[in-house]
mmCIF file of C-alpha atoms in Angstrom:
data_model
loop_
_atom_site.group_PDB
_atom_site.id
_atom_site.type_symbol
_atom_site.label_atom_id
_atom_site.label_comp_id
_atom_site.label_asym_id
_atom_site.label_seq_id
_atom_site.Cartn_x
_atom_site.Cartn_y
_atom_site.Cartn_z
ATOM 1 C CA MET N 1 18.091 -49.769 7.763
ATOM 2 C CA PRO N 2 16.861 -51.774 4.730
ATOM 3 C CA HIS N 3 17.861 -50.462 1.340
ATOM 4 C CA THR N 4 17.485 -51.538 -2.250
ATOM 5 C CA GLN N 5 19.033 -50.810 -5.616
ATOM 6 C CA ILE N 6 16.554 -49.136 -7.941
ATOM 7 C CA GLY N 7 18.937 -48.963 -10.924
ATOM 8 C CA GLY N 8 19.871 -45.883 -12.899
ATOM 9 C CA LEU N 9 17.790 -42.712 -12.559
ATOM 10 C CA LEU N 10 17.276 -40.183 -15.354
ATOM 11 C CA LEU N 11 17.360 -36.754 -13.717
ATOM 12 C CA ASP N 12 15.605 -33.571 -14.787
ATOM 13 C CA SER N 13 19.033 -32.235 -15.773
ATOM 14 C CA GLY N 14 19.340 -34.988 -18.373
ATOM 15 C CA THR N 15 22.057 -36.760 -16.393
ATOM 16 C CA ILE N 16 21.687 -40.438 -15.563
ATOM 17 C CA LEU N 17 22.628 -41.163 -11.954
ATOM 18 C CA PRO N 18 23.808 -44.789 -11.948
ATOM 19 C CA ASP N 19 23.251 -47.548 -9.402
ATOM 20 C CA VAL N 20 20.916 -45.596 -7.143
ATOM 21 C CA THR N 21 20.211 -46.991 -3.681
ATOM 22 C CA ILE N 22 17.179 -45.953 -1.637
ATOM 23 C CA ALA N 23 17.006 -46.756 2.068
ATOM 24 C CA TYR N 24 13.603 -47.281 3.613
ATOM 25 C CA GLU N 25 11.724 -48.699 6.574
ATOM 26 C CA THR N 26 8.295 -50.334 6.677
ATOM 27 C CA TYR N 27 5.756 -50.851 9.444
ATOM 28 C CA GLY N 28 2.784 -53.219 9.355
ATOM 29 C CA GLN N 29 1.739 -55.657 6.632
ATOM 30 C CA MET N 30 0.897 -54.781 3.026
ATOM 31 C CA ARG N 31 -2.464 -55.697 1.590
ATOM 32 C CA VAL N 32 -3.247 -55.469 -2.123
ATOM 33 C CA ASN N 33 -6.893 -55.308 -3.167
ATOM 34 C CA ASN N 34 -8.388 -56.745 -6.348
ATOM 35 C CA ASP N 35 -8.525 -53.305 -7.992
ATOM 36 C CA GLY N 36 -4.803 -52.731 -7.383
ATOM 37 C CA SER N 37 -5.285 -50.359 -4.465
ATOM 38 C CA THR N 38 -3.376 -51.026 -1.274
ATOM 39 C CA ASN N 39 -3.279 -50.139 2.391
ATOM 40 C CA ALA N 40 0.184 -48.593 1.879
ATOM 41 C CA ILE N 41 0.965 -45.114 3.189
ATOM 42 C CA LEU N 42 4.131 -43.276 2.168
ATOM 43 C CA VAL N 43 5.594 -40.740 4.602
ATOM 44 C CA ASP N 44 8.061 -38.212 3.161
ATOM 45 C CA HIS N 45 10.391 -36.758 5.796
ATOM 46 C CA ALA N 46 11.472 -33.132 6.163
ATOM 47 C CA LEU N 47 14.877 -31.721 5.171
ATOM 48 C CA THR N 48 17.195 -33.518 7.608
ATOM 49 C CA GLY N 49 14.859 -36.345 8.554
ATOM 50 C CA ASP N 50 15.212 -40.000 7.646
ATOM 51 C CA ALA N 51 13.234 -43.202 7.141
ATOM 52 C CA HIS N 52 13.079 -44.109 10.837
ATOM 53 C CA LEU N 53 9.569 -43.042 11.791
ATOM 54 C CA ALA N 54 9.045 -45.136 14.912
ATOM 55 C CA SER N 55 10.599 -47.774 17.111
ATOM 56 C CA SER N 56 10.289 -51.379 15.981
ATOM 57 C CA SER N 57 11.697 -54.823 16.727
ATOM 58 C CA ASP N 58 14.387 -54.178 14.123
ATOM 59 C CA ASN N 59 15.259 -50.752 15.511
ATOM 60 C CA PRO N 60 14.054 -49.969 19.057
ATOM 61 C CA GLU N 61 15.243 -46.348 18.939
ATOM 62 C CA PRO N 62 12.353 -43.829 18.963
ATOM 63 C CA GLY N 63 11.651 -42.368 15.529
ATOM 64 C CA TRP N 64 10.954 -38.783 14.519
ATOM 65 C CA TRP N 65 7.173 -39.431 14.258
ATOM 66 C CA GLU N 66 6.965 -41.932 17.100
ATOM 67 C CA HIS N 67 3.607 -40.644 18.312
ATOM 68 C CA MET N 68 2.014 -41.034 14.863
ATOM 69 C CA VAL N 69 3.069 -44.523 13.749
ATOM 70 C CA GLY N 70 2.149 -47.780 15.452
ATOM 71 C CA PRO N 71 -0.760 -49.965 16.566
ATOM 72 C CA GLY N 72 -3.817 -47.838 17.327
ATOM 73 C CA LYS N 73 -2.084 -44.571 16.383
ATOM 74 C CA ALA N 74 -3.077 -42.239 13.546
ATOM 75 C CA LEU N 75 -0.971 -44.271 11.115
ATOM 76 C CA ASP N 76 -2.288 -47.495 12.564
ATOM 77 C CA THR N 77 0.054 -50.343 11.666
ATOM 78 C CA ASN N 78 -2.737 -52.821 12.406
ATOM 79 C CA LYS N 79 -4.531 -51.357 9.385
ATOM 80 C CA PHE N 80 -1.867 -49.735 7.217
ATOM 81 C CA PHE N 81 1.448 -50.659 5.659
ATOM 82 C CA VAL N 82 3.542 -47.570 6.370
ATOM 83 C CA VAL N 83 6.615 -46.873 4.255
ATOM 84 C CA ALA N 84 9.230 -44.176 4.770
ATOM 85 C CA THR N 85 12.212 -43.587 2.509
ATOM 86 C CA ASN N 86 15.450 -41.744 3.036
ATOM 87 C CA VAL N 87 15.356 -39.087 0.329
ATOM 88 C CA LEU N 88 17.561 -39.277 -2.758
ATOM 89 C CA GLY N 89 20.594 -37.086 -2.014
ATOM 90 C CA GLY N 90 20.366 -37.865 1.688
ATOM 91 C CA CYS N 91 22.920 -39.475 3.966
ATOM 92 C CA GLN N 92 21.060 -42.202 5.841
ATOM 93 C CA GLY N 93 21.538 -45.044 3.378
ATOM 94 C CA SER N 94 20.270 -43.494 0.145
ATOM 95 C CA THR N 95 22.562 -42.383 -2.667
ATOM 96 C CA GLY N 96 23.966 -38.921 -1.997
ATOM 97 C CA PRO N 97 27.188 -36.869 -2.202
ATOM 98 C CA ALA N 98 28.907 -39.006 0.464
ATOM 99 C CA SER N 99 28.093 -42.228 -1.414
ATOM 100 C CA THR N 100 30.685 -44.056 -3.453
ATOM 101 C CA ALA N 101 30.708 -43.193 -7.156
ATOM 102 C CA PRO N 102 31.539 -45.772 -9.859
ATOM 103 C CA ASP N 103 35.232 -44.828 -9.624
ATOM 104 C CA GLY N 104 35.361 -45.904 -5.973
ATOM 105 C CA LYS N 105 35.591 -42.373 -4.547
ATOM 106 C CA ALA N 106 32.910 -40.290 -2.852
ATOM 107 C CA TRP N 107 30.697 -38.369 -5.273
ATOM 108 C CA GLY N 108 31.414 -35.085 -3.469
ATOM 109 C CA SER N 109 31.228 -32.100 -5.794
ATOM 110 C CA ARG N 110 30.478 -34.381 -8.742
ATOM 111 C CA PHE N 111 27.076 -35.323 -7.389
ATOM 112 C CA PRO N 112 24.569 -33.862 -9.867
ATOM 113 C CA LEU N 113 21.937 -31.256 -9.137
ATOM 114 C CA ILE N 114 18.690 -33.021 -8.280
ATOM 115 C CA THR N 115 15.125 -31.746 -8.090
ATOM 116 C CA VAL N 116 12.113 -32.658 -6.007
ATOM 117 C CA ARG N 117 10.747 -34.467 -9.048
ATOM 118 C CA ASP N 118 13.924 -36.556 -9.228
ATOM 119 C CA MET N 119 13.384 -37.517 -5.588
ATOM 120 C CA VAL N 120 9.810 -38.585 -6.310
ATOM 121 C CA ARG N 121 10.894 -40.472 -9.425
ATOM 122 C CA ALA N 122 13.283 -42.470 -7.231
ATOM 123 C CA GLU N 123 10.474 -43.217 -4.757
ATOM 124 C CA ALA N 124 8.243 -44.326 -7.629
ATOM 125 C CA GLN N 125 10.887 -46.791 -8.781
ATOM 126 C CA LEU N 126 11.133 -48.126 -5.231
ATOM 127 C CA ALA N 127 7.336 -48.426 -5.006
ATOM 128 C CA ASN N 128 7.353 -50.491 -8.186
ATOM 129 C CA ILE N 129 9.985 -52.823 -6.726
ATOM 130 C CA LEU N 130 7.931 -53.178 -3.528
ATOM 131 C CA GLY N 131 4.854 -54.046 -5.585
ATOM 132 C CA ILE N 132 2.903 -50.925 -4.625
ATOM 133 C CA ARG N 133 0.849 -49.718 -7.585
ATOM 134 C CA ARG N 134 -1.328 -47.288 -5.644
ATOM 135 C CA TRP N 135 -0.767 -45.580 -2.324
ATOM 136 C CA TYR N 136 -3.690 -45.299 0.053
ATOM 137 C CA CYS N 137 -2.118 -41.991 1.093
ATOM 138 C CA VAL N 138 1.096 -40.007 0.700
ATOM 139 C CA ILE N 139 1.974 -37.687 3.594
ATOM 140 C CA GLY N 140 4.685 -35.056 3.858
ATOM 141 C CA ALA N 141 5.556 -32.056 5.992
ATOM 142 C CA SER N 142 7.888 -29.173 5.121
ATOM 143 C CA ALA N 143 10.340 -30.339 2.410
ATOM 144 C CA GLY N 144 8.583 -33.703 2.585
ATOM 145 C CA GLY N 145 5.412 -31.900 1.554
ATOM 146 C CA HIS N 146 7.171 -30.784 -1.622
ATOM 147 C CA ARG N 147 7.636 -34.427 -2.547
ATOM 148 C CA THR N 148 4.117 -35.354 -1.540
ATOM 149 C CA LEU N 149 2.595 -32.686 -3.778
ATOM 150 C CA GLU N 150 4.787 -33.782 -6.674
ATOM 151 C CA TRP N 151 3.501 -37.328 -6.166
ATOM 152 C CA GLY N 152 -0.057 -36.045 -6.568
ATOM 153 C CA LEU N 153 0.754 -34.048 -9.688
ATOM 154 C CA THR N 154 3.152 -36.458 -11.406
ATOM 155 C CA TYR N 155 1.531 -39.774 -10.505
ATOM 156 C CA PRO N 156 -2.125 -38.954 -9.677
ATOM 157 C CA GLN N 157 -3.267 -42.411 -10.754
ATOM 158 C CA GLN N 158 -1.021 -43.904 -8.058
ATOM 159 C CA VAL N 159 -2.191 -41.764 -5.123
ATOM 160 C CA ASP N 160 -5.648 -42.174 -3.571
ATOM 161 C CA ARG N 161 -5.209 -39.178 -1.250
ATOM 162 C CA MET N 162 -2.464 -36.972 0.177
ATOM 163 C CA ILE N 163 -1.740 -34.850 3.221
ATOM 164 C CA LEU N 164 0.354 -31.685 2.884
ATOM 165 C CA ILE N 165 1.609 -30.232 6.166
ATOM 166 C CA ALA N 166 3.294 -26.822 6.515
ATOM 167 C CA THR N 167 4.615 -26.774 2.959
ATOM 168 C CA SER N 168 4.305 -24.968 -0.364
ATOM 169 C CA ALA N 169 3.709 -25.431 -4.074
ATOM 170 C CA ALA N 170 6.878 -23.483 -4.914
ATOM 171 C CA THR N 171 9.768 -22.024 -2.958
ATOM 172 C CA THR N 172 9.115 -18.319 -2.427
ATOM 173 C CA ALA N 173 11.719 -15.568 -2.498
ATOM 174 C CA ASP N 174 11.466 -15.332 1.290
ATOM 175 C CA GLN N 175 12.138 -19.048 1.727
ATOM 176 C CA ALA N 176 15.014 -18.883 -0.773
ATOM 177 C CA ALA N 177 16.426 -15.945 1.177
ATOM 178 C CA TRP N 178 16.709 -18.164 4.261
ATOM 179 C CA ILE N 179 18.361 -20.950 2.267
ATOM 180 C CA HIS N 180 20.998 -18.721 0.664
ATOM 181 C CA PRO N 181 23.018 -17.826 3.817
ATOM 182 C CA GLN N 182 22.881 -21.467 4.931
ATOM 183 C CA LEU N 183 24.608 -22.530 1.735
ATOM 184 C CA GLY N 184 27.017 -19.614 2.096
ATOM 185 C CA ALA N 185 27.982 -20.665 5.628
ATOM 186 C CA ILE N 186 28.924 -24.177 4.507
ATOM 187 C CA GLU N 187 30.700 -23.085 1.347
ATOM 188 C CA ALA N 188 32.711 -20.475 3.287
ATOM 189 C CA ASP N 189 34.054 -23.122 5.675
ATOM 190 C CA PRO N 190 37.744 -23.711 4.782
ATOM 191 C CA HIS N 191 37.132 -27.454 5.159
ATOM 192 C CA TRP N 192 34.448 -27.471 2.448
ATOM 193 C CA HIS N 193 36.927 -27.854 -0.424
ATOM 194 C CA GLY N 194 34.232 -27.298 -3.004
ATOM 195 C CA GLY N 195 32.323 -30.281 -1.660
ATOM 196 C CA ASP N 196 35.285 -32.681 -1.838
ATOM 197 C CA TYR N 197 36.177 -32.555 1.869
ATOM 198 C CA ALA N 198 36.168 -36.364 2.090
ATOM 199 C CA ASN N 199 39.215 -36.470 -0.182
ATOM 200 C CA HIS N 200 41.039 -34.235 2.310
ATOM 201 C CA GLY N 201 40.025 -36.145 5.435
ATOM 202 C CA VAL N 202 38.172 -33.173 6.936
ATOM 203 C CA PHE N 203 34.557 -32.065 7.482
ATOM 204 C CA PRO N 204 33.037 -28.528 7.352
ATOM 205 C CA SER N 205 31.586 -28.783 10.851
ATOM 206 C CA ALA N 206 31.585 -25.051 11.607
ATOM 207 C CA GLY N 207 29.784 -24.149 8.394
ATOM 208 C CA LEU N 208 27.163 -26.862 8.779
ATOM 209 C CA ALA N 209 26.524 -25.864 12.400
ATOM 210 C CA VAL N 210 25.933 -22.226 11.448
ATOM 211 C CA ALA N 211 23.674 -23.301 8.578
ATOM 212 C CA ARG N 212 21.566 -25.303 11.007
ATOM 213 C CA GLN N 213 21.369 -22.385 13.417
ATOM 214 C CA ILE N 214 19.991 -20.166 10.637
ATOM 215 C CA ALA N 215 17.462 -22.817 9.667
ATOM 216 C CA HIS N 216 16.399 -23.482 13.243
ATOM 217 C CA VAL N 217 15.381 -19.863 13.726
ATOM 218 C CA THR N 218 12.811 -20.362 10.946
ATOM 219 C CA TYR N 219 11.519 -23.549 12.580
ATOM 220 C CA ARG N 220 10.429 -21.736 15.754
ATOM 221 C CA SER N 221 8.235 -18.711 16.281
ATOM 222 C CA ALA N 222 9.457 -15.389 17.627
ATOM 223 C CA GLN N 223 6.894 -15.633 20.423
ATOM 224 C CA GLU N 224 8.188 -19.032 21.525
ATOM 225 C CA LEU N 225 11.831 -17.904 21.557
ATOM 226 C CA ASN N 226 10.971 -14.711 23.428
ATOM 227 C CA THR N 227 8.798 -16.552 25.943
ATOM 228 C CA ARG N 228 11.252 -19.374 26.471
ATOM 229 C CA PHE N 229 14.526 -17.428 26.596
ATOM 230 C CA GLY N 230 13.714 -13.754 27.013
ATOM 231 C CA ARG N 231 16.851 -11.788 27.866
ATOM 232 C CA PHE N 232 18.224 -14.542 30.097
ATOM 233 C CA ALA N 233 21.974 -14.929 30.044
ATOM 234 C CA GLN N 234 23.811 -18.208 30.035
ATOM 235 C CA HIS N 235 25.619 -18.944 33.333
ATOM 236 C CA ALA N 236 24.422 -15.576 34.699
ATOM 237 C CA GLU N 237 26.996 -13.655 32.644
ATOM 238 C CA GLU N 238 25.437 -10.878 30.583
ATOM 239 C CA PRO N 239 26.837 -10.110 27.110
ATOM 240 C CA LEU N 240 28.175 -6.830 28.500
ATOM 241 C CA GLU N 241 30.258 -8.907 30.915
ATOM 242 C CA GLY N 242 31.666 -11.172 28.222
ATOM 243 C CA GLY N 243 28.885 -13.764 28.434
ATOM 244 C CA ARG N 244 26.121 -14.535 26.025
ATOM 245 C CA LEU N 245 22.369 -15.035 25.930
ATOM 246 C CA ALA N 246 20.757 -18.394 26.590
ATOM 247 C CA VAL N 247 19.187 -18.396 23.131
ATOM 248 C CA GLN N 248 22.685 -18.350 21.641
ATOM 249 C CA SER N 249 23.592 -21.489 23.569
ATOM 250 C CA TYR N 250 20.335 -23.075 22.408
ATOM 251 C CA LEU N 251 21.207 -22.483 18.748
ATOM 252 C CA ASP N 252 24.761 -23.732 19.252
ATOM 253 C CA HIS N 253 23.333 -26.937 20.687
ATOM 254 C CA HIS N 254 21.164 -27.555 17.637
ATOM 255 C CA GLY N 255 24.029 -26.776 15.291
ATOM 256 C CA LYS N 256 26.324 -29.293 16.986
ATOM 257 C CA LYS N 257 23.537 -31.859 17.161
ATOM 258 C CA LEU N 258 23.101 -31.825 13.380
ATOM 259 C CA VAL N 259 26.854 -32.000 12.737
ATOM 260 C CA ASN N 260 26.938 -35.263 14.681
ATOM 261 C CA ARG N 261 24.376 -36.965 12.453
ATOM 262 C CA PHE N 262 24.241 -35.302 9.014
ATOM 263 C CA ASP N 263 26.444 -34.868 5.971
ATOM 264 C CA ALA N 264 27.257 -31.348 4.793
ATOM 265 C CA GLY N 265 27.177 -32.377 1.137
ATOM 266 C CA SER N 266 23.658 -33.748 1.534
ATOM 267 C CA TYR N 267 22.600 -30.568 3.310
ATOM 268 C CA VAL N 268 23.780 -28.513 0.348
ATOM 269 C CA ILE N 269 22.263 -30.812 -2.297
ATOM 270 C CA LEU N 270 18.871 -30.965 -0.557
ATOM 271 C CA ASN N 271 18.729 -27.204 -0.035
ATOM 272 C CA ARG N 272 19.613 -26.603 -3.678
ATOM 273 C CA ALA N 273 16.764 -28.929 -4.602
ATOM 274 C CA MET N 274 14.451 -26.796 -2.469
ATOM 275 C CA LEU N 275 15.564 -23.739 -4.424
ATOM 276 C CA THR N 276 14.377 -25.442 -7.632
ATOM 277 C CA HIS N 277 11.038 -26.506 -6.116
ATOM 278 C CA ASP N 278 8.253 -25.265 -8.383
ATOM 279 C CA THR N 279 5.261 -27.485 -9.103
ATOM 280 C CA GLY N 280 4.265 -25.077 -11.864
ATOM 281 C CA ARG N 281 7.411 -25.723 -13.900
ATOM 282 C CA ASP N 282 6.391 -27.101 -17.319
ATOM 283 C CA ARG N 283 2.778 -27.116 -16.105
ATOM 284 C CA ALA N 284 1.673 -23.592 -17.075
ATOM 285 C CA GLY N 285 2.341 -22.251 -13.578
ATOM 286 C CA CYS N 286 1.514 -23.244 -10.015
ATOM 287 C CA SER N 287 -2.080 -22.042 -10.048
ATOM 288 C CA TYR N 288 -2.855 -24.074 -13.163
ATOM 289 C CA ALA N 289 -1.128 -27.169 -11.774
ATOM 290 C CA LEU N 290 -2.931 -26.930 -8.431
ATOM 291 C CA ALA N 291 -6.309 -26.236 -10.039
ATOM 292 C CA HIS N 292 -5.964 -29.403 -12.104
ATOM 293 C CA CYS N 293 -4.871 -31.654 -9.230
ATOM 294 C CA THR N 294 -7.283 -34.586 -9.047
ATOM 295 C CA VAL N 295 -6.066 -36.140 -5.776
ATOM 296 C CA PRO N 296 -8.181 -35.506 -2.656
ATOM 297 C CA THR N 297 -5.958 -33.541 -0.300
ATOM 298 C CA LEU N 298 -5.766 -32.383 3.291
ATOM 299 C CA CYS N 299 -3.700 -29.204 3.616
ATOM 300 C CA MET N 300 -2.560 -28.423 7.151
ATOM 301 C CA GLY N 301 -1.145 -25.050 8.163
ATOM 302 C CA ILE N 302 0.354 -23.975 11.483
ATOM 303 C CA ASP N 303 -0.808 -20.581 12.717
ATOM 304 C CA SER N 304 2.629 -19.464 14.020
ATOM 305 C CA ASP N 305 4.720 -20.855 11.144
ATOM 306 C CA ARG N 306 6.994 -18.169 9.707
ATOM 307 C CA LEU N 307 8.737 -20.450 7.212
ATOM 308 C CA TYR N 308 5.577 -21.717 5.484
ATOM 309 C CA PRO N 309 2.917 -19.253 6.686
ATOM 310 C CA ALA N 310 -0.523 -20.732 7.289
ATOM 311 C CA LYS N 311 -2.175 -18.192 4.975
ATOM 312 C CA GLU N 312 -0.043 -19.471 2.084
ATOM 313 C CA VAL N 313 -0.982 -23.080 2.857
ATOM 314 C CA ALA N 314 -4.648 -22.025 2.983
ATOM 315 C CA LEU N 315 -4.328 -20.264 -0.375
ATOM 316 C CA MET N 316 -2.791 -23.371 -1.920
ATOM 317 C CA SER N 317 -5.673 -25.424 -0.570
ATOM 318 C CA ALA N 318 -8.265 -22.967 -1.916
ATOM 319 C CA ILE N 319 -6.911 -23.390 -5.455
ATOM 320 C CA MET N 320 -7.017 -27.180 -5.325
ATOM 321 C CA PRO N 321 -10.489 -28.495 -6.255
ATOM 322 C CA TRP N 322 -10.455 -31.566 -3.981
ATOM 323 C CA SER N 323 -8.797 -30.059 -0.947
ATOM 324 C CA HIS N 324 -9.742 -29.389 2.646
ATOM 325 C CA TYR N 325 -7.791 -26.963 4.855
ATOM 326 C CA CYS N 326 -7.209 -27.300 8.577
ATOM 327 C CA GLU N 327 -4.996 -25.304 10.922
ATOM 328 C CA VAL N 328 -2.905 -26.287 13.917
ATOM 329 C CA SER N 329 -2.690 -23.779 16.743
ATOM 330 C CA SER N 330 0.803 -23.684 18.176
ATOM 331 C CA LEU N 331 3.299 -21.484 19.970
ATOM 332 C CA TYR N 332 6.164 -23.395 18.380
ATOM 333 C CA GLY N 333 6.056 -22.282 14.761
ATOM 334 C CA HIS N 334 6.995 -24.601 11.904
ATOM 335 C CA ASP N 335 8.073 -27.356 14.300
ATOM 336 C CA GLY N 336 4.466 -27.580 15.441
ATOM 337 C CA PHE N 337 3.966 -30.538 13.109
ATOM 338 C CA LEU N 338 6.399 -32.474 15.332
ATOM 339 C CA ILE N 339 5.251 -31.061 18.666
ATOM 340 C CA GLU N 340 1.464 -30.599 18.532
ATOM 341 C CA THR N 341 0.818 -34.328 18.739
ATOM 342 C CA THR N 342 -2.887 -34.307 19.563
ATOM 343 C CA GLN N 343 -3.965 -31.804 16.924
ATOM 344 C CA VAL N 344 -1.958 -33.316 14.081
ATOM 345 C CA GLU N 345 -3.028 -36.847 14.965
ATOM 346 C CA THR N 346 -6.707 -35.829 15.131
ATOM 347 C CA TYR N 347 -6.689 -34.254 11.671
ATOM 348 C CA VAL N 348 -4.714 -37.090 10.084
ATOM 349 C CA ARG N 349 -6.808 -39.829 11.682
ATOM 350 C CA SER N 350 -10.058 -38.178 10.550
ATOM 351 C CA PHE N 351 -8.844 -37.772 6.981
ATOM 352 C CA LEU N 352 -7.586 -41.333 6.654
ATOM 353 C CA LYS N 353 -10.828 -42.925 7.830
ATOM 354 C CA GLN N 354 -12.969 -41.178 5.202
ATOM 355 C CA PRO N 355 -14.270 -43.348 2.340
ATOM 356 C CA GLN N 356 -12.519 -42.541 -0.939
ATOM 357 C CA HIS N 357 -15.636 -41.127 -2.623
ATOM 358 C CA THR N 358 -16.248 -38.610 0.179
ATOM 359 C CA VAL N 359 -12.687 -37.642 1.056
ATOM 360 C CA GLY N 360 -12.675 -34.524 -1.134
ATOM 361 C CA SER N 361 -15.509 -32.858 0.764
ATOM 362 C CA LEU N 362 -14.472 -33.317 4.382
ATOM 363 C CA ALA N 363 -15.752 -31.322 7.284
ATOM 364 C CA SER N 364 -13.303 -30.347 10.002
ATOM 365 C CA PRO N 365 -12.826 -33.089 12.596
ATOM 366 C CA SER N 366 -14.549 -32.357 15.872
#
């Protein structure tokens, strides 16, 4: 995965994080117009995502938004230059807790607290290096939507339009309540060592797996889990007979799957950043910040989402003066933005094709 040094980064905490690296992937060819606008689209991934959106000649493995990115797709690489970064604090090539600090050891527990705005500041420095002065669109779902909204509020002159999918303007108490036990599970793992597990040659696998299981419950709807698993037992052994339910095996699978590809320190750092997420901070509150957003926006809710309820996404959209709301119908809950291919692609494609001067007053795509 390509990566570049963006230099030192001044964080909201006042700390300077030195020698920051941001990993990224690009698709298509960039075009810069005479007025400084471009055909560049930035995609911000969700919590444990990465910069690999789709298969390419450089990396033939399918990406996490494979159905959305490519020739003729909603993010048409014949028309657009699509960029995806690995978030600051992540573990897929960007600087994070597992990265090497100036003293030659892993940052570990010394990695500073970062905010969503710090993440966006890092992306802005990368954009400058890539020669992108204005994005045609910035798109983000879930935690990626946090970054997208901060782009629109912090750098409105650099964003022609944005798409917010299943996300929020600030982390609610309910969302924070789901994050808290995830952090507790990792920190209670005896291999955590305060975040310095690399120095001990161990990894808090059990804690990270449980954290992912907790999170995954919020990514799916109760109806989907009940319909899919019901009271079925795994291997025909009921819990009363010493067995367990199939849904338990399902969650174990997703916990182990994350352990095999993600760093526990990054998981903690990124979740702590979500706890600080508040677009109203230093902006007279969320309502004021949203009401003064000048970037034309498509807000997309998912009707069965229990992590970022559709009614909250709709309310956010109603406050924003240049926003249009649409809703995805799905059995799958929050993960609908990854699963409901046709609906998401239809809304995104319609929004992207609108001329800039009309994009703020869209009608729903037919």
